[in-house]
Amino acid sequence: MAALDLPAFGRLGAAEVDRFHRDGFLVVEHLLPESQIAALRERFPRLFAGRFDTGVYPDEWYWREGMSLPDVTRHMANAWKADLTIARLVLSADLGRAASRLTGWSGARLGQDTIWWKAPKTKPIAHHQDTSFMDFLDPAQTVTCWITLDDTHPDAGTLEYAPGSHRWPLTPLPDAFHGEDDYRAQMKAAAQAAGVAAPVPVLIDVPAGSCVFHAGETWHGSGPNTTGDRMRRAIGIHMIPANAQFSDRAGGYIYRRYQRTGDPSLDESFFPILWSTTGQRTDWIDGYCATGRRVKPPIAQALAV
Ligand SMILES: O=C(O)CCC(=O)C(=O)O
């Protein structure tokens, strides 16, 4: 099976682009069919139990059964390297096309995916700006597509945004990520610095299989899941400009591992190009989605038969 087509993004016209620039985020409902939502949900327990299709570990894996605290939000980054159902979604060309349309980039790469599993009675994720984590890149830009696999609910820790906060000053890496006390505290401090008196977060209320795009500069986070029975599962796909390079700044304690010595370029093996105006797309993607092997097209076709 190849990477997914996401026809709902065909609805992104000038009005949607304007709204994205005005608010710093944009909701697109009904992106995935029920069968796809079910297939993706089924991967979560497998992944967190360490059962990987490809035998390759994700780049970040927070939360282990029997070792980690039961009441924290579980997350895992670059699950596409481990799991082909996740890969077929996050390597979709339509995601890169939509991100480029919203941002004006000439093309988009996958920076990283993050799968988020907020089980009943788990804690918040502190408000932050995704761009703060991109200091290892030039330009330090990102746009995220957050896809929910459950109907969202205010009591179940849905994602929330400070509208217009993409125009506030940028902040360095946040002090806290798992918001223990006031998960909005960092956002409120940034609002004060920007001269915004009382920011009112917008809580995302959408059916399962919908998504929200947000600019890397937009403040966002999620409250606790106070319910006893509702799951809140989501996949965040962080895309970066196709022409991004490693920066000369310090930073990138995880992803700078993928920099070759003396070479600022991003290798498509780790940061694949999803879509570009020139038609460029990393050539191993569809073969990988079909076979789990990252090999060049003629070999991938032979493996698939
Ligand atoms: O799902 C969440 O609670 C946090 C999501 C997030 O921070 C992101 O996708 O950038």
PDB file of C-alpha atoms and ligand atoms in Angstrom:
ATOM      1  CA  MET A   1       0.000   0.000   0.000  1.00  0.00           C
ATOM      2  CA  ALA A   2       1.211   3.489  -0.902  1.00  0.00           C
ATOM      3  CA  ALA A   3       1.063   6.670   1.184  1.00  0.00           C
ATOM      4  CA  LEU A   4      -2.512   7.963   1.640  1.00  0.00           C
ATOM      5  CA  ASP A   5      -4.407  10.413  -0.534  1.00  0.00           C
ATOM      6  CA  LEU A   6      -6.154  13.051   1.596  1.00  0.00           C
ATOM      7  CA  PRO A   7      -8.757  14.599  -0.742  1.00  0.00           C
ATOM      8  CA  ALA A   8     -10.257  16.843   1.992  1.00  0.00           C
ATOM      9  CA  PHE A   9      -7.248  19.147   1.561  1.00  0.00           C
ATOM     10  CA  GLY A  10      -8.603  19.987  -1.893  1.00  0.00           C
ATOM     11  CA  ARG A  11     -11.017  22.253   0.033  1.00  0.00           C
ATOM     12  CA  LEU A  12      -8.195  24.629   1.073  1.00  0.00           C
ATOM     13  CA  GLY A  13      -8.893  27.817  -0.852  1.00  0.00           C
ATOM     14  CA  ALA A  14      -7.977  31.482  -0.391  1.00  0.00           C
ATOM     15  CA  ALA A  15     -10.486  31.934   2.475  1.00  0.00           C
ATOM     16  CA  GLU A  16      -8.868  29.070   4.443  1.00  0.00           C
ATOM     17  CA  VAL A  17      -5.368  30.421   3.826  1.00  0.00           C
ATOM     18  CA  ASP A  18      -6.517  33.856   5.087  1.00  0.00           C
ATOM     19  CA  ARG A  19      -8.061  32.308   8.199  1.00  0.00           C
ATOM     20  CA  PHE A  20      -4.836  30.381   8.928  1.00  0.00           C
ATOM     21  CA  HIS A  21      -2.848  33.627   8.736  1.00  0.00           C
ATOM     22  CA  ARG A  22      -5.387  35.540  10.830  1.00  0.00           C
ATOM     23  CA  ASP A  23      -5.766  33.030  13.690  1.00  0.00           C
ATOM     24  CA  GLY A  24      -2.536  31.004  13.492  1.00  0.00           C
ATOM     25  CA  PHE A  25      -4.538  27.768  13.076  1.00  0.00           C
ATOM     26  CA  LEU A  26      -7.110  26.199  10.752  1.00  0.00           C
ATOM     27  CA  VAL A  27      -9.547  23.327  11.338  1.00  0.00           C
ATOM     28  CA  VAL A  28     -10.269  20.831   8.521  1.00  0.00           C
ATOM     29  CA  GLU A  29     -13.004  18.359   9.454  1.00  0.00           C
ATOM     30  CA  HIS A  30     -13.544  14.826   8.099  1.00  0.00           C
ATOM     31  CA  LEU A  31     -10.066  14.132   6.776  1.00  0.00           C
ATOM     32  CA  LEU A  32      -9.967  10.376   7.432  1.00  0.00           C
ATOM     33  CA  PRO A  33     -12.610   7.680   6.866  1.00  0.00           C
ATOM     34  CA  GLU A  34     -13.765   5.496   9.768  1.00  0.00           C
ATOM     35  CA  SER A  35     -11.720   2.480   8.580  1.00  0.00           C
ATOM     36  CA  GLN A  36      -8.511   4.541   8.596  1.00  0.00           C
ATOM     37  CA  ILE A  37      -9.241   5.983  12.048  1.00  0.00           C
ATOM     38  CA  ALA A  38      -9.769   2.452  13.402  1.00  0.00           C
ATOM     39  CA  ALA A  39      -6.556   1.172  11.779  1.00  0.00           C
ATOM     40  CA  LEU A  40      -4.517   4.029  13.275  1.00  0.00           C
ATOM     41  CA  ARG A  41      -6.024   3.659  16.764  1.00  0.00           C
ATOM     42  CA  GLU A  42      -5.101   0.001  16.749  1.00  0.00           C
ATOM     43  CA  ARG A  43      -1.399   0.912  16.378  1.00  0.00           C
ATOM     44  CA  PHE A  44      -1.158   2.833  19.662  1.00  0.00           C
ATOM     45  CA  PRO A  45      -1.066  -0.084  22.152  1.00  0.00           C
ATOM     46  CA  ARG A  46       1.227  -2.028  19.813  1.00  0.00           C
ATOM     47  CA  LEU A  47       3.696   0.846  19.502  1.00  0.00           C
ATOM     48  CA  PHE A  48       3.825   1.608  23.221  1.00  0.00           C
ATOM     49  CA  ALA A  49       4.347  -2.117  23.885  1.00  0.00           C
ATOM     50  CA  GLY A  50       7.405  -1.945  21.586  1.00  0.00           C
ATOM     51  CA  ARG A  51       5.890  -4.046  18.786  1.00  0.00           C
ATOM     52  CA  PHE A  52       7.367  -2.414  15.669  1.00  0.00           C
ATOM     53  CA  ASP A  53       6.527  -3.496  12.062  1.00  0.00           C
ATOM     54  CA  THR A  54       9.976  -2.589  10.796  1.00  0.00           C
ATOM     55  CA  GLY A  55      12.008  -3.605  13.846  1.00  0.00           C
ATOM     56  CA  VAL A  56      13.289  -0.016  14.019  1.00  0.00           C
ATOM     57  CA  TYR A  57      12.763   2.133  17.120  1.00  0.00           C
ATOM     58  CA  PRO A  58      11.104   5.549  16.920  1.00  0.00           C
ATOM     59  CA  ASP A  59      13.362   8.548  17.655  1.00  0.00           C
ATOM     60  CA  GLU A  60      11.597   9.415  20.938  1.00  0.00           C
ATOM     61  CA  TRP A  61       9.574   7.076  23.139  1.00  0.00           C
ATOM     62  CA  TYR A  62       8.101   8.551  26.320  1.00  0.00           C
ATOM     63  CA  TRP A  63       6.158   6.107  28.449  1.00  0.00           C
ATOM     64  CA  ARG A  64       6.761   2.422  29.145  1.00  0.00           C
ATOM     65  CA  GLU A  65       4.191   0.064  30.697  1.00  0.00           C
ATOM     66  CA  GLY A  66       5.179  -0.804  34.270  1.00  0.00           C
ATOM     67  CA  MET A  67       8.025   1.747  34.328  1.00  0.00           C
ATOM     68  CA  SER A  68       6.429   5.147  33.695  1.00  0.00           C
ATOM     69  CA  LEU A  69       3.898   7.056  35.784  1.00  0.00           C
ATOM     70  CA  PRO A  70       0.353   6.006  34.840  1.00  0.00           C
ATOM     71  CA  ASP A  71      -1.043   9.550  34.801  1.00  0.00           C
ATOM     72  CA  VAL A  72       1.162  11.264  32.208  1.00  0.00           C
ATOM     73  CA  THR A  73       0.363  11.835  28.536  1.00  0.00           C
ATOM     74  CA  ARG A  74       2.204   9.248  26.422  1.00  0.00           C
ATOM     75  CA  HIS A  75       4.020  10.374  23.317  1.00  0.00           C
ATOM     76  CA  MET A  76       6.380   8.963  20.703  1.00  0.00           C
ATOM     77  CA  ALA A  77       8.188  10.733  17.839  1.00  0.00           C
ATOM     78  CA  ASN A  78       8.976   9.432  14.380  1.00  0.00           C
ATOM     79  CA  ALA A  79       6.755   6.413  14.765  1.00  0.00           C
ATOM     80  CA  TRP A  80       6.853   6.303  10.933  1.00  0.00           C
ATOM     81  CA  LYS A  81      10.226   4.591  11.213  1.00  0.00           C
ATOM     82  CA  ALA A  82       8.616   1.808  13.264  1.00  0.00           C
ATOM     83  CA  ASP A  83       5.095   1.441  11.922  1.00  0.00           C
ATOM     84  CA  LEU A  84       3.831   1.339   8.329  1.00  0.00           C
ATOM     85  CA  THR A  85       0.221   2.377   9.085  1.00  0.00           C
ATOM     86  CA  ILE A  86       1.576   5.570  10.671  1.00  0.00           C
ATOM     87  CA  ALA A  87       4.057   5.973   7.781  1.00  0.00           C
ATOM     88  CA  ARG A  88       1.292   5.838   5.117  1.00  0.00           C
ATOM     89  CA  LEU A  89      -0.418   8.779   6.799  1.00  0.00           C
ATOM     90  CA  VAL A  90       2.506  11.015   7.745  1.00  0.00           C
ATOM     91  CA  LEU A  91       4.346  10.551   4.430  1.00  0.00           C
ATOM     92  CA  SER A  92       1.300  11.605   2.366  1.00  0.00           C
ATOM     93  CA  ALA A  93       2.126  14.026  -0.473  1.00  0.00           C
ATOM     94  CA  ASP A  94      -1.186  15.809   0.212  1.00  0.00           C
ATOM     95  CA  LEU A  95       0.052  16.861   3.670  1.00  0.00           C
ATOM     96  CA  GLY A  96       3.107  18.518   2.141  1.00  0.00           C
ATOM     97  CA  ARG A  97       0.989  20.210  -0.522  1.00  0.00           C
ATOM     98  CA  ALA A  98      -1.461  21.561   2.093  1.00  0.00           C
ATOM     99  CA  ALA A  99       1.360  22.792   4.381  1.00  0.00           C
ATOM    100  CA  SER A 100       3.000  24.558   1.417  1.00  0.00           C
ATOM    101  CA  ARG A 101      -0.298  26.132   0.391  1.00  0.00           C
ATOM    102  CA  LEU A 102      -0.907  27.517   3.894  1.00  0.00           C
ATOM    103  CA  THR A 103       2.629  28.794   4.448  1.00  0.00           C
ATOM    104  CA  GLY A 104       3.674  29.826   0.922  1.00  0.00           C
ATOM    105  CA  TRP A 105       6.662  27.426   1.011  1.00  0.00           C
ATOM    106  CA  SER A 106       7.822  25.978  -2.317  1.00  0.00           C
ATOM    107  CA  GLY A 107       7.785  22.497  -0.784  1.00  0.00           C
ATOM    108  CA  ALA A 108       7.612  20.612   2.516  1.00  0.00           C
ATOM    109  CA  ARG A 109       9.595  17.886   4.262  1.00  0.00           C
ATOM    110  CA  LEU A 110       8.574  15.774   7.202  1.00  0.00           C
ATOM    111  CA  GLY A 111      10.381  17.181  10.259  1.00  0.00           C
ATOM    112  CA  GLN A 112       8.962  14.578  12.634  1.00  0.00           C
ATOM    113  CA  ASP A 113       5.683  12.948  13.623  1.00  0.00           C
ATOM    114  CA  THR A 114       4.457  12.721  17.215  1.00  0.00           C
ATOM    115  CA  ILE A 115       1.772  10.345  18.364  1.00  0.00           C
ATOM    116  CA  TRP A 116      -0.098  11.531  21.461  1.00  0.00           C
ATOM    117  CA  TRP A 117      -2.062   9.263  23.769  1.00  0.00           C
ATOM    118  CA  LYS A 118      -3.920  10.991  26.550  1.00  0.00           C
ATOM    119  CA  ALA A 119      -5.685   8.164  28.407  1.00  0.00           C
ATOM    120  CA  PRO A 120      -8.423   8.823  31.009  1.00  0.00           C
ATOM    121  CA  LYS A 121      -7.167  10.637  34.130  1.00  0.00           C
ATOM    122  CA  THR A 122      -3.896  11.864  32.635  1.00  0.00           C
ATOM    123  CA  LYS A 123      -2.112  15.182  32.971  1.00  0.00           C
ATOM    124  CA  PRO A 124      -1.838  18.187  30.637  1.00  0.00           C
ATOM    125  CA  ILE A 125       0.723  19.162  28.022  1.00  0.00           C
ATOM    126  CA  ALA A 126       2.045  22.654  28.767  1.00  0.00           C
ATOM    127  CA  HIS A 127       1.442  25.413  26.242  1.00  0.00           C
ATOM    128  CA  HIS A 128       4.419  25.927  23.932  1.00  0.00           C
ATOM    129  CA  GLN A 129       5.437  27.120  20.456  1.00  0.00           C
ATOM    130  CA  ASP A 130       6.669  24.333  18.139  1.00  0.00           C
ATOM    131  CA  THR A 131       9.170  26.722  16.543  1.00  0.00           C
ATOM    132  CA  SER A 132      11.118  26.784  19.845  1.00  0.00           C
ATOM    133  CA  PHE A 133      12.142  23.181  19.097  1.00  0.00           C
ATOM    134  CA  MET A 134      13.365  24.045  15.576  1.00  0.00           C
ATOM    135  CA  ASP A 135      16.402  26.138  16.574  1.00  0.00           C
ATOM    136  CA  PHE A 136      18.629  23.557  14.842  1.00  0.00           C
ATOM    137  CA  LEU A 137      17.153  24.539  11.464  1.00  0.00           C
ATOM    138  CA  ASP A 138      17.499  27.447   9.069  1.00  0.00           C
ATOM    139  CA  PRO A 139      14.901  28.743   8.520  1.00  0.00           C
ATOM    140  CA  ALA A 140      13.597  27.723  11.973  1.00  0.00           C
ATOM    141  CA  GLN A 141      10.062  27.216  10.683  1.00  0.00           C
ATOM    142  CA  THR A 142       7.473  24.503  11.067  1.00  0.00           C
ATOM    143  CA  VAL A 143       3.772  23.954  10.495  1.00  0.00           C
ATOM    144  CA  THR A 144       1.907  21.163  12.282  1.00  0.00           C
ATOM    145  CA  CYS A 145      -1.073  19.100  11.184  1.00  0.00           C
ATOM    146  CA  TRP A 146      -2.676  17.628  14.339  1.00  0.00           C
ATOM    147  CA  ILE A 147      -5.049  14.770  13.463  1.00  0.00           C
ATOM    148  CA  THR A 148      -7.438  13.531  16.112  1.00  0.00           C
ATOM    149  CA  LEU A 149      -8.430   9.866  16.268  1.00  0.00           C
ATOM    150  CA  ASP A 150     -11.225  10.445  18.814  1.00  0.00           C
ATOM    151  CA  ASP A 151     -14.095  12.906  18.978  1.00  0.00           C
ATOM    152  CA  THR A 152     -12.554  15.718  21.010  1.00  0.00           C
ATOM    153  CA  HIS A 153     -14.083  16.842  24.283  1.00  0.00           C
ATOM    154  CA  PRO A 154     -13.190  19.767  26.593  1.00  0.00           C
ATOM    155  CA  ASP A 155     -12.932  17.452  29.643  1.00  0.00           C
ATOM    156  CA  ALA A 156     -10.754  14.946  27.783  1.00  0.00           C
ATOM    157  CA  GLY A 157      -7.833  17.323  27.220  1.00  0.00           C
ATOM    158  CA  THR A 158      -8.476  18.506  23.692  1.00  0.00           C
ATOM    159  CA  LEU A 159      -5.902  20.700  21.957  1.00  0.00           C
ATOM    160  CA  GLU A 160      -6.307  24.434  22.538  1.00  0.00           C
ATOM    161  CA  TYR A 161      -4.836  27.527  20.922  1.00  0.00           C
ATOM    162  CA  ALA A 162      -4.211  31.149  21.855  1.00  0.00           C
ATOM    163  CA  PRO A 163      -5.617  32.788  18.694  1.00  0.00           C
ATOM    164  CA  GLY A 164      -3.327  35.353  17.089  1.00  0.00           C
ATOM    165  CA  SER A 165      -0.374  34.247  19.265  1.00  0.00           C
ATOM    166  CA  HIS A 166       1.692  33.450  16.149  1.00  0.00           C
ATOM    167  CA  ARG A 167       2.366  37.201  16.075  1.00  0.00           C
ATOM    168  CA  TRP A 168       3.830  37.293  19.613  1.00  0.00           C
ATOM    169  CA  PRO A 169       7.634  37.241  20.098  1.00  0.00           C
ATOM    170  CA  LEU A 170       9.354  33.867  19.803  1.00  0.00           C
ATOM    171  CA  THR A 171      10.482  32.121  22.979  1.00  0.00           C
ATOM    172  CA  PRO A 172      13.369  29.682  23.548  1.00  0.00           C
ATOM    173  CA  LEU A 173      12.802  26.031  24.566  1.00  0.00           C
ATOM    174  CA  PRO A 174      10.132  25.876  27.293  1.00  0.00           C
ATOM    175  CA  ASP A 175      11.074  25.054  30.908  1.00  0.00           C
ATOM    176  CA  ALA A 176       8.244  22.559  31.247  1.00  0.00           C
ATOM    177  CA  PHE A 177       6.462  20.298  28.782  1.00  0.00           C
ATOM    178  CA  HIS A 178       4.281  18.164  31.034  1.00  0.00           C
ATOM    179  CA  GLY A 179       2.272  20.957  32.674  1.00  0.00           C
ATOM    180  CA  GLU A 180       1.889  19.908  36.269  1.00  0.00           C
ATOM    181  CA  ASP A 181       0.248  22.956  37.807  1.00  0.00           C
ATOM    182  CA  ASP A 182      -0.904  25.700  35.453  1.00  0.00           C
ATOM    183  CA  TYR A 183      -0.411  24.265  31.977  1.00  0.00           C
ATOM    184  CA  ARG A 184      -1.203  27.676  30.459  1.00  0.00           C
ATOM    185  CA  ALA A 185       1.402  29.543  32.558  1.00  0.00           C
ATOM    186  CA  GLN A 186       4.100  29.820  29.855  1.00  0.00           C
ATOM    187  CA  MET A 187       1.554  31.071  27.318  1.00  0.00           C
ATOM    188  CA  LYS A 188       0.202  33.650  29.779  1.00  0.00           C
ATOM    189  CA  ALA A 189       3.738  34.941  30.459  1.00  0.00           C
ATOM    190  CA  ALA A 190       4.328  35.227  26.698  1.00  0.00           C
ATOM    191  CA  ALA A 191       1.005  37.063  26.303  1.00  0.00           C
ATOM    192  CA  GLN A 192       2.028  39.538  28.975  1.00  0.00           C
ATOM    193  CA  ALA A 193       5.372  40.112  27.233  1.00  0.00           C
ATOM    194  CA  ALA A 194       3.446  40.715  23.997  1.00  0.00           C
ATOM    195  CA  GLY A 195       1.126  43.202  25.732  1.00  0.00           C
ATOM    196  CA  VAL A 196      -1.945  40.946  25.484  1.00  0.00           C
ATOM    197  CA  ALA A 197      -3.908  41.252  28.730  1.00  0.00           C
ATOM    198  CA  ALA A 198      -6.106  38.152  28.955  1.00  0.00           C
ATOM    199  CA  PRO A 199      -5.743  35.623  26.117  1.00  0.00           C
ATOM    200  CA  VAL A 200      -8.776  33.359  25.784  1.00  0.00           C
ATOM    201  CA  PRO A 201      -7.790  29.903  24.464  1.00  0.00           C
ATOM    202  CA  VAL A 202      -9.929  28.270  21.766  1.00  0.00           C
ATOM    203  CA  LEU A 203     -10.666  24.611  22.602  1.00  0.00           C
ATOM    204  CA  ILE A 204     -10.822  22.402  19.522  1.00  0.00           C
ATOM    205  CA  ASP A 205     -14.143  20.604  19.219  1.00  0.00           C
ATOM    206  CA  VAL A 206     -14.148  18.246  16.215  1.00  0.00           C
ATOM    207  CA  PRO A 207     -15.132  14.675  15.304  1.00  0.00           C
ATOM    208  CA  ALA A 208     -12.535  11.891  15.097  1.00  0.00           C
ATOM    209  CA  GLY A 209     -10.587  11.944  11.836  1.00  0.00           C
ATOM    210  CA  SER A 210     -10.466  15.753  11.648  1.00  0.00           C
ATOM    211  CA  CYS A 211      -7.329  17.873  11.786  1.00  0.00           C
ATOM    212  CA  VAL A 212      -6.044  21.304  12.742  1.00  0.00           C
ATOM    213  CA  PHE A 213      -3.071  22.989  11.079  1.00  0.00           C
ATOM    214  CA  HIS A 214      -1.151  25.372  13.290  1.00  0.00           C
ATOM    215  CA  ALA A 215       1.737  27.719  12.607  1.00  0.00           C
ATOM    216  CA  GLY A 216       4.947  26.882  14.464  1.00  0.00           C
ATOM    217  CA  GLU A 217       4.699  30.186  16.322  1.00  0.00           C
ATOM    218  CA  THR A 218       1.145  29.615  17.627  1.00  0.00           C
ATOM    219  CA  TRP A 219       0.890  28.916  21.362  1.00  0.00           C
ATOM    220  CA  HIS A 220      -0.936  25.644  22.051  1.00  0.00           C
ATOM    221  CA  GLY A 221      -1.229  22.890  24.630  1.00  0.00           C
ATOM    222  CA  SER A 222      -3.822  20.558  26.111  1.00  0.00           C
ATOM    223  CA  GLY A 223      -5.513  20.267  29.497  1.00  0.00           C
ATOM    224  CA  PRO A 224      -5.876  17.156  31.640  1.00  0.00           C
ATOM    225  CA  ASN A 225      -8.143  14.299  30.632  1.00  0.00           C
ATOM    226  CA  THR A 226     -10.431  14.400  33.659  1.00  0.00           C
ATOM    227  CA  THR A 227     -12.856  11.820  32.269  1.00  0.00           C
ATOM    228  CA  GLY A 228     -12.869   8.238  33.474  1.00  0.00           C
ATOM    229  CA  ASP A 229     -13.647   6.694  30.111  1.00  0.00           C
ATOM    230  CA  ARG A 230     -12.654   8.841  27.121  1.00  0.00           C
ATOM    231  CA  MET A 231      -9.442   8.221  25.160  1.00  0.00           C
ATOM    232  CA  ARG A 232      -7.812  11.191  23.443  1.00  0.00           C
ATOM    233  CA  ARG A 233      -5.474   9.931  20.740  1.00  0.00           C
ATOM    234  CA  ALA A 234      -3.885  12.152  18.082  1.00  0.00           C
ATOM    235  CA  ILE A 235      -1.012  12.327  15.605  1.00  0.00           C
ATOM    236  CA  GLY A 236       0.905  15.603  15.144  1.00  0.00           C
ATOM    237  CA  ILE A 237       2.798  15.894  11.868  1.00  0.00           C
ATOM    238  CA  HIS A 238       5.456  18.600  12.034  1.00  0.00           C
ATOM    239  CA  MET A 239       6.487  19.744   8.569  1.00  0.00           C
ATOM    240  CA  ILE A 240       9.409  22.011   7.665  1.00  0.00           C
ATOM    241  CA  PRO A 241      10.328  23.865   4.464  1.00  0.00           C
ATOM    242  CA  ALA A 242      11.827  21.616   1.773  1.00  0.00           C
ATOM    243  CA  ASN A 243      14.802  24.004   1.551  1.00  0.00           C
ATOM    244  CA  ALA A 244      15.576  23.950   5.320  1.00  0.00           C
ATOM    245  CA  GLN A 245      19.141  23.206   6.408  1.00  0.00           C
ATOM    246  CA  PHE A 246      20.926  22.592   9.701  1.00  0.00           C
ATOM    247  CA  SER A 247      21.639  25.929  11.402  1.00  0.00           C
ATOM    248  CA  ASP A 248      24.909  27.219  12.855  1.00  0.00           C
ATOM    249  CA  ARG A 249      23.189  27.724  16.208  1.00  0.00           C
ATOM    250  CA  ALA A 250      23.416  25.231  19.051  1.00  0.00           C
ATOM    251  CA  GLY A 251      20.316  23.107  19.611  1.00  0.00           C
ATOM    252  CA  GLY A 252      18.596  20.070  18.197  1.00  0.00           C
ATOM    253  CA  TYR A 253      19.788  17.621  20.870  1.00  0.00           C
ATOM    254  CA  ILE A 254      17.900  14.775  19.181  1.00  0.00           C
ATOM    255  CA  TYR A 255      17.637  15.581  15.476  1.00  0.00           C
ATOM    256  CA  ARG A 256      21.113  17.026  15.003  1.00  0.00           C
ATOM    257  CA  ARG A 257      22.270  13.414  15.248  1.00  0.00           C
ATOM    258  CA  TYR A 258      21.298  13.218  11.595  1.00  0.00           C
ATOM    259  CA  GLN A 259      23.738  15.926  10.455  1.00  0.00           C
ATOM    260  CA  ARG A 260      26.765  14.816   8.435  1.00  0.00           C
ATOM    261  CA  THR A 261      30.039  16.438   9.487  1.00  0.00           C
ATOM    262  CA  GLY A 262      30.646  19.794   7.793  1.00  0.00           C
ATOM    263  CA  ASP A 263      27.429  19.512   5.784  1.00  0.00           C
ATOM    264  CA  PRO A 264      24.340  21.600   6.603  1.00  0.00           C
ATOM    265  CA  SER A 265      21.992  19.748   4.218  1.00  0.00           C
ATOM    266  CA  LEU A 266      19.095  17.629   5.503  1.00  0.00           C
ATOM    267  CA  ASP A 267      19.296  14.042   4.269  1.00  0.00           C
ATOM    268  CA  GLU A 268      16.049  12.778   2.703  1.00  0.00           C
ATOM    269  CA  SER A 269      16.602   9.449   4.487  1.00  0.00           C
ATOM    270  CA  PHE A 270      15.647  11.206   7.729  1.00  0.00           C
ATOM    271  CA  PHE A 271      13.730  14.299   6.558  1.00  0.00           C
ATOM    272  CA  PRO A 272      11.865  13.088   3.439  1.00  0.00           C
ATOM    273  CA  ILE A 273      10.441  15.611   0.961  1.00  0.00           C
ATOM    274  CA  LEU A 274       6.664  15.119   0.856  1.00  0.00           C
ATOM    275  CA  TRP A 275       5.762  17.535  -1.920  1.00  0.00           C
ATOM    276  CA  SER A 276       7.232  20.456  -3.858  1.00  0.00           C
ATOM    277  CA  THR A 277       6.134  22.838  -6.602  1.00  0.00           C
ATOM    278  CA  THR A 278       8.787  21.328  -8.886  1.00  0.00           C
ATOM    279  CA  GLY A 279       7.354  17.809  -8.476  1.00  0.00           C
ATOM    280  CA  GLN A 280      10.201  16.647  -6.243  1.00  0.00           C
ATOM    281  CA  ARG A 281       9.210  13.937  -3.752  1.00  0.00           C
ATOM    282  CA  THR A 282      11.563  11.553  -1.958  1.00  0.00           C
ATOM    283  CA  ASP A 283      11.749   8.484  -4.167  1.00  0.00           C
ATOM    284  CA  TRP A 284      11.756   5.715  -1.555  1.00  0.00           C
ATOM    285  CA  ILE A 285       8.489   6.748   0.171  1.00  0.00           C
ATOM    286  CA  ASP A 286       5.976   4.580  -1.684  1.00  0.00           C
ATOM    287  CA  GLY A 287       8.312   1.565  -1.723  1.00  0.00           C
ATOM    288  CA  TYR A 288       8.830   1.979   2.032  1.00  0.00           C
ATOM    289  CA  CYS A 289       5.090   2.245   2.706  1.00  0.00           C
ATOM    290  CA  ALA A 290       4.556  -0.995   0.748  1.00  0.00           C
ATOM    291  CA  THR A 291       7.483  -3.069   1.996  1.00  0.00           C
ATOM    292  CA  GLY A 292       8.945  -1.467   5.142  1.00  0.00           C
ATOM    293  CA  ARG A 293      12.323  -1.238   3.366  1.00  0.00           C
ATOM    294  CA  ARG A 294      13.901   2.125   2.532  1.00  0.00           C
ATOM    295  CA  VAL A 295      15.301   1.242  -0.858  1.00  0.00           C
ATOM    296  CA  LYS A 296      15.348   3.008  -4.220  1.00  0.00           C
ATOM    297  CA  PRO A 297      12.418   2.518  -6.665  1.00  0.00           C
ATOM    298  CA  PRO A 298      13.497  -0.396  -8.951  1.00  0.00           C
ATOM    299  CA  ILE A 299      14.473  -2.555  -5.952  1.00  0.00           C
ATOM    300  CA  ALA A 300      11.322  -1.537  -4.048  1.00  0.00           C
ATOM    301  CA  GLN A 301       9.146  -2.614  -7.007  1.00  0.00           C
ATOM    302  CA  ALA A 302      10.915  -5.981  -7.140  1.00  0.00           C
ATOM    303  CA  LEU A 303      10.381  -6.468  -3.374  1.00  0.00           C
ATOM    304  CA  ALA A 304       6.688  -5.614  -3.680  1.00  0.00           C
ATOM    305  CA  VAL A 305       5.892  -8.372  -6.234  1.00  0.00           C
TER     306      VAL A 305
HETATM  307  O1  LIG B   1      -1.763  16.466  21.521  1.00  0.00           O
HETATM  308  C1  LIG B   1      -1.340  17.252  22.391  1.00  0.00           C
HETATM  309  O2  LIG B   1      -1.809  17.262  23.517  1.00  0.00           O
HETATM  310  C2  LIG B   1      -0.216  18.202  22.070  1.00  0.00           C
HETATM  311  C3  LIG B   1      -0.017  18.368  20.592  1.00  0.00           C
HETATM  312  C4  LIG B   1       1.111  19.283  20.213  1.00  0.00           C
HETATM  313  O3  LIG B   1       1.688  19.971  21.014  1.00  0.00           O
HETATM  314  C5  LIG B   1       1.521  19.324  18.807  1.00  0.00           C
HETATM  315  O4  LIG B   1       1.087  18.475  17.986  1.00  0.00           O
HETATM  316  O5  LIG B   1       2.311  20.227  18.453  1.00  0.00           O
END
